[in-house]
mmCIF file of C-alpha atoms in Angstrom:
data_model
loop_
_atom_site.group_PDB
_atom_site.id
_atom_site.type_symbol
_atom_site.label_atom_id
_atom_site.label_comp_id
_atom_site.label_asym_id
_atom_site.label_seq_id
_atom_site.Cartn_x
_atom_site.Cartn_y
_atom_site.Cartn_z
ATOM 1 C CA LEU A 189 117.216 97.641 56.743
ATOM 2 C CA ALA A 190 115.100 100.688 55.879
ATOM 3 C CA ALA A 191 111.902 98.680 56.371
ATOM 4 C CA LEU A 192 113.182 97.475 59.758
ATOM 5 C CA LEU A 193 113.899 101.036 60.858
ATOM 6 C CA VAL A 194 110.400 102.098 59.790
ATOM 7 C CA THR A 195 108.825 99.380 61.953
ATOM 8 C CA TYR A 196 110.932 100.556 64.911
ATOM 9 C CA VAL A 197 109.688 104.110 64.434
ATOM 10 C CA VAL A 198 105.983 103.243 64.082
ATOM 11 C CA GLY A 199 106.150 100.515 66.753
ATOM 12 C CA ARG A 200 104.266 97.890 64.741
ATOM 13 C CA SER A 201 105.266 94.536 63.152
ATOM 14 C CA ILE A 202 108.720 94.811 64.716
ATOM 15 C CA ALA A 203 109.243 91.074 65.326
ATOM 16 C CA PRO A 204 108.247 89.951 61.777
ATOM 17 C CA ALA A 205 110.446 92.658 60.264
ATOM 18 C CA ALA A 206 113.397 91.662 62.472
ATOM 19 C CA ILE A 207 112.982 87.974 61.565
ATOM 20 C CA THR A 208 112.868 88.818 57.855
ATOM 21 C CA PHE A 209 115.924 91.082 58.104
ATOM 22 C CA CYS A 210 117.966 88.441 59.952
ATOM 23 C CA ALA A 211 116.965 85.689 57.521
ATOM 24 C CA VAL A 212 117.834 87.805 54.480
ATOM 25 C CA PHE A 213 121.181 88.784 55.989
ATOM 26 C CA VAL A 214 122.137 85.168 56.761
ATOM 27 C CA ALA A 215 121.196 84.195 53.206
ATOM 28 C CA THR A 216 123.351 87.078 51.952
ATOM 29 C CA LEU A 217 126.335 85.875 53.982
ATOM 30 C CA VAL A 218 125.970 82.336 52.656
ATOM 31 C CA ALA A 219 125.770 83.575 49.059
ATOM 32 C CA TRP A 220 128.485 86.220 49.462
ATOM 33 C CA PRO A 221 131.544 84.049 48.521
ATOM 34 C CA PHE A 222 129.849 82.972 45.310
ATOM 35 C CA VAL A 223 128.742 86.472 44.365
ATOM 36 C CA VAL A 224 132.209 88.063 44.708
ATOM 37 C CA ALA A 225 134.230 85.049 43.565
ATOM 38 C CA GLY A 226 137.333 86.037 41.606
ATOM 39 C CA GLN A 227 137.505 89.618 42.867
ATOM 40 C CA ASP A 228 140.755 90.944 44.313
ATOM 41 C CA ILE A 229 139.908 92.195 47.817
ATOM 42 C CA PRO A 230 142.596 93.464 50.248
ATOM 43 C CA PRO A 231 142.615 91.865 53.763
ATOM 44 C CA SER A 232 142.275 95.223 55.532
ATOM 45 C CA ASP A 233 139.128 96.214 53.652
ATOM 46 C CA PRO A 234 136.098 94.349 55.139
ATOM 47 C CA PRO A 235 132.977 93.989 52.983
ATOM 48 C CA TRP A 236 129.869 96.059 53.672
ATOM 49 C CA THR A 237 128.186 93.053 55.279
ATOM 50 C CA TRP A 238 130.503 93.413 58.273
ATOM 51 C CA PHE A 239 128.912 96.737 59.201
ATOM 52 C CA LEU A 240 125.499 95.058 59.514
ATOM 53 C CA VAL A 241 126.604 92.137 61.690
ATOM 54 C CA SER A 242 125.973 94.041 64.935
ATOM 55 C CA VAL A 243 122.620 95.252 63.616
ATOM 56 C CA VAL A 244 121.584 91.655 62.984
ATOM 57 C CA THR A 245 122.676 90.495 66.443
ATOM 58 C CA ALA A 246 120.839 93.415 68.049
ATOM 59 C CA SER A 247 117.705 92.604 66.024
ATOM 60 C CA SER A 248 117.540 89.173 67.654
ATOM 61 C CA ILE A 249 116.497 90.916 70.872
ATOM 62 C CA MET A 250 113.119 91.581 69.268
ATOM 63 C CA PHE A 251 112.074 87.959 68.742
ATOM 64 C CA LEU A 252 114.414 85.481 70.480
ATOM 65 C CA PRO A 253 114.626 84.442 74.154
ATOM 66 C CA LEU A 254 117.806 85.345 76.026
ATOM 67 C CA VAL A 255 119.631 82.022 75.533
ATOM 68 C CA TRP A 256 119.018 82.061 71.785
ATOM 69 C CA GLN A 257 120.054 85.711 71.624
ATOM 70 C CA MET A 258 123.436 84.743 73.054
ATOM 71 C CA ALA A 259 123.764 81.881 70.593
ATOM 72 C CA TRP A 260 122.778 84.155 67.696
ATOM 73 C CA THR A 261 125.329 86.759 68.826
ATOM 74 C CA ILE A 262 128.075 84.148 68.381
ATOM 75 C CA PHE A 263 126.654 82.416 65.307
ATOM 76 C CA VAL A 264 126.307 85.439 63.014
ATOM 77 C CA PRO A 265 129.860 86.840 63.497
ATOM 78 C CA VAL A 266 131.344 83.335 63.120
ATOM 79 C CA LEU A 267 129.320 82.813 59.931
ATOM 80 C CA PHE A 268 130.594 86.167 58.663
ATOM 81 C CA GLY A 269 134.171 85.100 59.417
ATOM 82 C CA ILE A 270 133.748 81.814 57.555
ATOM 83 C CA THR A 271 132.271 83.493 54.485
ATOM 84 C CA ARG A 272 134.989 86.176 54.633
ATOM 85 C CA LEU A 273 137.716 83.539 54.626
ATOM 86 C CA ALA A 274 135.925 81.526 51.961
ATOM 87 C CA GLN A 275 135.766 84.649 49.814
ATOM 88 C CA ALA A 276 139.576 84.943 50.066
ATOM 89 C CA GLY A 277 140.168 81.249 49.552
ATOM 90 C CA PHE A 278 141.257 80.901 53.191
ATOM 91 C CA ALA A 279 144.430 82.861 52.481
ATOM 92 C CA VAL A 280 146.740 83.297 55.478
ATOM 93 C CA ASP A 281 146.735 87.103 55.158
ATOM 94 C CA PHE A 282 142.982 87.168 55.885
ATOM 95 C CA TRP A 283 142.983 85.142 59.089
ATOM 96 C CA TRP A 284 144.149 87.796 61.559
ATOM 97 C CA PRO A 285 141.995 90.714 60.272
ATOM 98 C CA THR A 286 138.977 88.431 60.079
ATOM 99 C CA LEU A 287 139.569 87.149 63.627
ATOM 100 C CA LEU A 288 139.664 90.743 64.896
ATOM 101 C CA ASP A 289 136.449 91.604 63.051
ATOM 102 C CA VAL A 290 134.664 88.529 64.404
ATOM 103 C CA SER A 291 135.861 89.190 67.964
ATOM 104 C CA PHE A 292 134.751 92.812 67.835
ATOM 105 C CA ALA A 293 131.337 91.830 66.423
ATOM 106 C CA ILE A 294 130.821 89.230 69.181
ATOM 107 C CA ILE A 295 131.765 91.730 71.903
ATOM 108 C CA LEU A 296 129.540 94.470 70.489
ATOM 109 C CA GLY A 297 126.669 92.026 70.028
ATOM 110 C CA GLY A 298 127.106 90.873 73.624
ATOM 111 C CA VAL A 299 126.828 94.474 74.785
ATOM 112 C CA PHE A 300 123.568 94.873 72.862
ATOM 113 C CA VAL A 301 122.139 91.650 74.310
ATOM 114 C CA THR A 302 123.172 92.655 77.837
ATOM 115 C CA LEU A 303 121.582 96.080 77.493
ATOM 116 C CA GLY A 304 118.403 94.550 76.126
ATOM 117 C CA TRP A 305 118.234 92.065 79.005
ATOM 118 C CA MET A 306 118.886 94.824 81.554
ATOM 119 C CA PHE A 307 116.232 97.172 80.155
ATOM 120 C CA ARG A 308 113.676 94.370 79.969
ATOM 121 C CA SER A 309 114.426 93.334 83.547
ATOM 122 C CA ILE A 310 113.991 96.907 84.741
ATOM 123 C CA ALA A 311 110.722 97.239 82.824
ATOM 124 C CA ASP A 312 109.458 93.920 84.222
ATOM 125 C CA ASN A 313 110.344 95.003 87.768
ATOM 126 C CA VAL A 314 108.588 98.336 87.281
ATOM 127 C CA ASP A 315 105.489 96.592 85.910
ATOM 128 C CA GLU A 316 105.504 94.107 88.777
ATOM 129 C CA SER A 317 105.907 96.877 91.355
ATOM 130 C CA ARG A 318 103.096 98.859 89.767
ATOM 131 C CA ARG A 319 100.856 95.796 89.636
ATOM 132 C CA THR A 320 101.599 95.017 93.284
ATOM 133 C CA ALA A 321 100.924 98.625 94.275
ATOM 134 C CA VAL A 322 97.612 98.647 92.401
ATOM 135 C CA GLU A 323 96.557 95.347 93.968
ATOM 136 C CA THR A 324 97.526 96.580 97.439
ATOM 137 C CA TYR A 325 95.687 99.860 96.944
ATOM 138 C CA THR A 326 92.624 98.057 95.607
ATOM 139 C CA ALA A 327 92.583 95.657 98.545
ATOM 140 C CA ALA A 328 92.975 98.547 100.991
ATOM 141 C CA ALA A 329 90.197 100.511 99.277
ATOM 142 C CA VAL A 330 87.875 97.498 99.367
ATOM 143 C CA THR A 331 88.669 96.896 103.032
ATOM 144 C CA GLU A 332 88.103 100.550 103.895
ATOM 145 C CA ALA A 333 84.833 100.638 101.963
ATOM 146 C CA ALA A 334 83.639 97.479 103.697
ATOM 147 C CA GLU A 335 84.587 98.876 107.103
ATOM 148 C CA ASN A 336 82.861 102.189 106.387
ATOM 149 C CA GLU A 337 79.768 100.324 105.241
ATOM 150 C CA ARG A 338 79.844 98.146 108.354
ATOM 151 C CA VAL A 339 80.115 101.195 110.607
ATOM 152 C CA ALA A 340 77.354 103.002 108.723
ATOM 153 C CA VAL A 341 74.989 100.030 108.827
ATOM 154 C CA ALA A 342 75.762 99.352 112.487
ATOM 155 C CA ALA A 343 75.128 102.983 113.368
ATOM 156 C CA LEU A 344 71.921 102.964 111.332
ATOM 157 C CA MET A 345 70.691 99.822 113.057
ATOM 158 C CA HIS A 346 71.490 101.266 116.466
ATOM 159 C CA ASP A 347 70.128 104.756 115.841
ATOM 160 C CA SER A 348 66.942 103.873 114.022
ATOM 161 C CA VAL A 349 65.949 100.236 114.339
ATOM 162 C CA LEU A 350 66.961 99.505 117.922
ATOM 163 C CA ALA A 351 65.797 102.917 119.106
ATOM 164 C CA ALA A 352 62.394 102.332 117.484
ATOM 165 C CA LEU A 353 62.120 98.880 119.062
ATOM 166 C CA ILE A 354 63.027 100.217 122.502
ATOM 167 C CA ALA A 355 60.565 103.091 122.142
ATOM 168 C CA SER A 356 57.832 100.662 121.103
ATOM 169 C CA GLU A 357 58.510 98.403 124.067
ATOM 170 C CA ARG A 358 58.428 101.297 126.535
ATOM 171 C CA ALA A 359 55.496 103.215 125.025
ATOM 172 C CA GLN A 360 52.649 103.584 127.511
ATOM 173 C CA THR A 361 50.771 106.779 126.668
ATOM 174 C CA PRO A 362 49.205 107.627 123.289
ATOM 175 C CA ARG A 363 51.883 110.283 122.768
ATOM 176 C CA GLU A 364 54.674 107.772 123.388
ATOM 177 C CA GLN A 365 53.007 105.259 121.086
ATOM 178 C CA GLY A 366 52.709 107.868 118.335
ATOM 179 C CA LEU A 367 56.369 108.754 118.773
ATOM 180 C CA ALA A 368 57.306 105.062 118.531
ATOM 181 C CA VAL A 369 55.329 104.732 115.287
ATOM 182 C CA ALA A 370 57.083 107.786 113.845
ATOM 183 C CA MET A 371 60.477 106.381 114.824
ATOM 184 C CA ALA A 372 59.615 103.044 113.201
ATOM 185 C CA GLN A 373 58.578 104.772 109.973
ATOM 186 C CA GLU A 374 61.806 106.763 109.920
ATOM 187 C CA ALA A 375 63.816 103.585 110.544
ATOM 188 C CA LEU A 376 62.138 101.802 107.629
ATOM 189 C CA THR A 377 62.769 104.785 105.359
ATOM 190 C CA ARG A 378 66.448 104.982 106.275
ATOM 191 C CA LEU A 379 66.878 101.240 105.790
ATOM 192 C CA ALA A 380 65.291 101.475 102.344
ATOM 193 C CA ASN A 381 67.640 104.324 101.417
ATOM 194 C CA ALA A 382 70.760 102.882 103.019
ATOM 195 C CA GLU A 383 72.282 101.438 99.847
ATOM 196 C CA SER A 384 72.046 104.693 97.916
ATOM 197 C CA ASP A 385 73.209 106.776 100.898
ATOM 198 C CA ALA A 386 70.056 108.852 100.616
ATOM 199 C CA GLY A 387 69.959 109.033 104.386
ATOM 200 C CA LEU A 388 73.110 111.126 104.321
ATOM 201 C CA GLY A 389 71.501 113.723 102.104
ATOM 202 C CA SER A 390 73.199 116.141 99.767
ATOM 203 C CA ASP A 391 76.760 117.299 100.292
ATOM 204 C CA ALA A 392 75.782 120.904 99.557
ATOM 205 C CA PRO A 393 77.167 123.344 102.168
ATOM 206 C CA ARG A 394 74.938 124.023 105.168
ATOM 207 C CA ARG A 395 75.002 126.849 107.679
ATOM 208 C CA PHE A 396 75.958 126.102 111.263
ATOM 209 C CA ALA A 397 72.776 127.828 112.446
ATOM 210 C CA THR A 398 70.669 125.416 110.376
ATOM 211 C CA LEU A 399 72.459 122.480 111.983
ATOM 212 C CA VAL A 400 71.680 123.856 115.454
ATOM 213 C CA GLU A 401 68.002 124.302 114.597
ATOM 214 C CA GLU A 402 67.757 120.691 113.417
ATOM 215 C CA VAL A 403 69.263 119.475 116.683
ATOM 216 C CA GLU A 404 66.589 121.403 118.573
ATOM 217 C CA ARG A 405 63.831 119.890 116.434
ATOM 218 C CA GLY A 406 65.283 116.416 116.868
ATOM 219 C CA ALA A 407 65.419 116.820 120.630
ATOM 220 C CA ARG A 408 61.750 117.809 120.686
ATOM 221 C CA GLY A 409 61.034 114.622 118.750
ATOM 222 C CA LEU A 410 62.611 112.721 121.642
ATOM 223 C CA GLY A 411 60.357 114.510 124.097
ATOM 224 C CA VAL A 412 62.962 117.025 125.306
ATOM 225 C CA ASP A 413 62.184 120.708 124.911
ATOM 226 C CA LEU A 414 65.633 122.264 124.983
ATOM 227 C CA VAL A 415 67.137 125.420 123.535
ATOM 228 C CA VAL A 416 70.684 125.184 122.240
ATOM 229 C CA GLU A 417 73.024 127.751 123.743
ATOM 230 C CA ARG A 418 74.525 129.674 120.831
ATOM 231 C CA ALA A 419 77.963 131.297 120.871
ATOM 232 C CA TYR A 420 79.038 131.780 117.266
ATOM 233 C CA SER A 421 79.168 134.638 114.779
ATOM 234 C CA HIS A 422 76.655 135.184 112.005
ATOM 235 C CA ASP A 423 79.389 134.407 109.459
ATOM 236 C CA ALA A 424 80.370 131.090 111.012
ATOM 237 C CA PRO A 425 81.814 128.758 108.368
ATOM 238 C CA GLU A 426 79.496 126.476 106.465
ATOM 239 C CA LEU A 427 79.834 122.715 106.718
ATOM 240 C CA PRO A 428 79.638 120.139 103.916
ATOM 241 C CA GLY A 429 76.201 118.549 103.897
ATOM 242 C CA ARG A 430 77.401 115.089 104.879
ATOM 243 C CA ALA A 431 79.515 116.476 107.703
ATOM 244 C CA ALA A 432 76.563 118.518 108.984
ATOM 245 C CA ASN A 433 74.287 115.467 108.898
ATOM 246 C CA ALA A 434 76.887 113.377 110.711
ATOM 247 C CA LEU A 435 77.191 115.989 113.471
ATOM 248 C CA ILE A 436 73.405 116.214 113.793
ATOM 249 C CA LEU A 437 72.996 112.442 114.067
ATOM 250 C CA ALA A 438 75.906 112.166 116.507
ATOM 251 C CA ALA A 439 74.459 114.954 118.676
ATOM 252 C CA MET A 440 71.042 113.294 118.623
ATOM 253 C CA GLN A 441 72.628 110.012 119.695
ATOM 254 C CA ALA A 442 74.398 111.782 122.558
ATOM 255 C CA ILE A 443 71.076 113.343 123.613
ATOM 256 C CA ALA A 444 69.343 109.947 123.391
ATOM 257 C CA ASN A 445 72.102 108.364 125.484
ATOM 258 C CA SER A 446 71.710 111.087 128.107
ATOM 259 C CA ILE A 447 67.950 110.570 128.259
ATOM 260 C CA GLU A 448 68.250 106.781 128.454
ATOM 261 C CA HIS A 449 71.174 106.419 130.854
ATOM 262 C CA ALA A 450 71.134 109.669 132.858
ATOM 263 C CA GLY A 451 67.446 110.459 132.754
ATOM 264 C CA GLY A 452 68.232 113.726 130.974
ATOM 265 C CA ILE A 453 69.306 115.312 134.280
ATOM 266 C CA GLY A 454 70.844 118.726 133.603
ATOM 267 C CA LEU A 455 70.811 118.085 129.856
ATOM 268 C CA THR A 456 72.140 121.057 127.895
ATOM 269 C CA VAL A 457 73.364 121.515 124.352
ATOM 270 C CA SER A 458 75.651 124.326 123.229
ATOM 271 C CA ALA A 459 76.981 125.396 119.849
ATOM 272 C CA ARG A 460 80.006 127.642 119.755
ATOM 273 C CA GLN A 461 82.777 128.880 117.529
ATOM 274 C CA GLU A 462 86.317 129.421 118.729
ATOM 275 C CA PRO A 463 87.218 133.119 118.500
ATOM 276 C CA ASP A 464 88.934 134.123 115.253
ATOM 277 C CA THR A 465 89.011 130.531 113.976
ATOM 278 C CA GLN A 466 87.008 128.277 111.706
ATOM 279 C CA ARG A 467 86.628 125.599 114.400
ATOM 280 C CA LEU A 468 83.070 124.771 115.447
ATOM 281 C CA HIS A 469 81.955 122.827 118.517
ATOM 282 C CA LEU A 470 78.660 121.130 119.282
ATOM 283 C CA GLU A 471 78.517 120.018 122.926
ATOM 284 C CA VAL A 472 76.022 117.780 124.719
ATOM 285 C CA GLN A 473 76.291 117.772 128.516
ATOM 286 C CA ASP A 474 74.345 116.300 131.418
ATOM 287 C CA LEU A 475 74.711 115.980 135.187
ATOM 288 C CA GLY A 476 74.190 112.235 135.441
ATOM 289 C CA ASP A 477 76.372 109.682 137.188
ATOM 290 C CA GLY A 478 78.730 109.371 134.231
ATOM 291 C CA PHE A 479 80.424 106.231 132.929
ATOM 292 C CA ASP A 480 83.826 104.790 132.076
ATOM 293 C CA LEU A 481 84.248 104.619 128.301
ATOM 294 C CA ASP A 482 86.938 101.930 128.569
ATOM 295 C CA THR A 483 84.480 99.562 130.255
ATOM 296 C CA VAL A 484 81.804 99.908 127.575
ATOM 297 C CA PRO A 485 81.643 96.613 125.589
ATOM 298 C CA ASP A 486 82.799 96.780 121.959
ATOM 299 C CA ASP A 487 79.405 95.600 120.717
ATOM 300 C CA ARG A 488 77.685 98.649 122.221
ATOM 301 C CA LEU A 489 77.554 101.019 119.271
ATOM 302 C CA GLY A 490 75.824 104.020 120.815
ATOM 303 C CA ILE A 491 79.130 105.791 121.428
ATOM 304 C CA ARG A 492 81.792 104.119 119.301
ATOM 305 C CA GLY A 493 79.686 103.641 116.178
ATOM 306 C CA SER A 494 76.964 106.272 116.248
ATOM 307 C CA ILE A 495 79.102 109.092 117.621
ATOM 308 C CA ILE A 496 82.872 108.592 117.372
ATOM 309 C CA ALA A 497 83.107 106.608 114.120
ATOM 310 C CA ARG A 498 80.344 108.610 112.435
ATOM 311 C CA VAL A 499 82.019 111.965 113.090
ATOM 312 C CA ALA A 500 85.492 110.654 112.261
ATOM 313 C CA ALA A 501 84.207 109.371 108.910
ATOM 314 C CA VAL A 502 83.507 112.948 107.776
ATOM 315 C CA GLY A 503 86.734 114.447 109.124
ATOM 316 C CA GLY A 504 85.511 115.639 112.518
ATOM 317 C CA THR A 505 86.688 114.790 116.016
ATOM 318 C CA VAL A 506 84.947 113.699 119.214
ATOM 319 C CA HIS A 507 86.085 114.318 122.776
ATOM 320 C CA ILE A 508 84.210 112.638 125.629
ATOM 321 C CA THR A 509 84.739 113.336 129.322
ATOM 322 C CA SER A 510 82.657 111.591 131.955
ATOM 323 C CA ASP A 511 82.837 111.261 135.720
ATOM 324 C CA SER A 512 80.518 111.230 138.713
ATOM 325 C CA ASN A 513 79.615 114.870 138.045
ATOM 326 C CA GLY A 514 78.266 114.226 134.560
ATOM 327 C CA THR A 515 79.187 113.647 130.935
ATOM 328 C CA LEU A 516 80.349 116.016 128.193
ATOM 329 C CA VAL A 517 80.373 114.988 124.533
ATOM 330 C CA ARG A 518 82.142 117.558 122.348
ATOM 331 C CA LEU A 519 81.795 117.253 118.559
ATOM 332 C CA THR A 520 84.316 119.378 116.657
ATOM 333 C CA TRP A 521 84.515 120.391 113.019
ATOM 334 C CA GLN A 522 87.554 122.228 111.685
ATOM 335 C CA GLY A 523 86.562 124.448 108.767
ATOM 336 C CA ALA A 524 88.858 125.458 105.925
ATOM 337 C CA ARG A 525 91.833 127.455 107.094
ATOM 338 C CA ALA A 526 91.971 131.050 106.017
#
């Protein structure tokens, strides 16, 4: 019994110890009538083996299936009763006390078996729920990663590859041809770095003013010499590097769309900060004929992929208004709240 308790405490070799304990106890019960033969034992004084009957039935939980646990819970008390009566020579005075002892042992053993079954069922249900939750989370994470990768690759193909091909097809002057070559080189570089996300750059914080300057340089690369209208404080909140890059690329796509579809008529870009807040806006506006976003085919990625999805992926928002008087694309980043 002491060895069995030690295995319970350390949590090792529990089943072998329980099997050994049960086997030794059954052998003790079988030998008991022969060991105490001839002794005068009163009917109301049960032997010490009776106090271990419930321990033996409870130990069966450690190594027997449920059906055999129930059988063992009946077998051991009945065996105790038989050996108890055999010890007394099956005297009539021993029948009633022994029957009470056997009944109590069976009931108590049944309680132990029921508790063991209940706790195991609860543990199995918890494990199954946890396994299902992990599988569901893993599947959702894989799906989200695949969708993000699809959006990123689609935006990359649209921004770099298709733009370079269109520029090459339309290039007429040496300057336009040189610009097309530069765009093709950039597209090849971004494709080579796509898997490692090198095109997104570092996530180190970047100043809003730096972002605005890069938009101006990018616009000049598209042949548009514009100056961004600035309306923000010198201590405007910094943006995470990936968010800043996403806003730059989205703004450049909006500028490219304006040049391609509206001829760049009335093209202006403004950068502003809402008063007394951490919210930053980067707006691209033109005076073209406008368009209806709902009628744009899903496979056209210039707006949905390269602007809306790209900004949403880094926690920003996009608001687009367009009518016959022109188009406004507003990119918004909400900084940390004070």
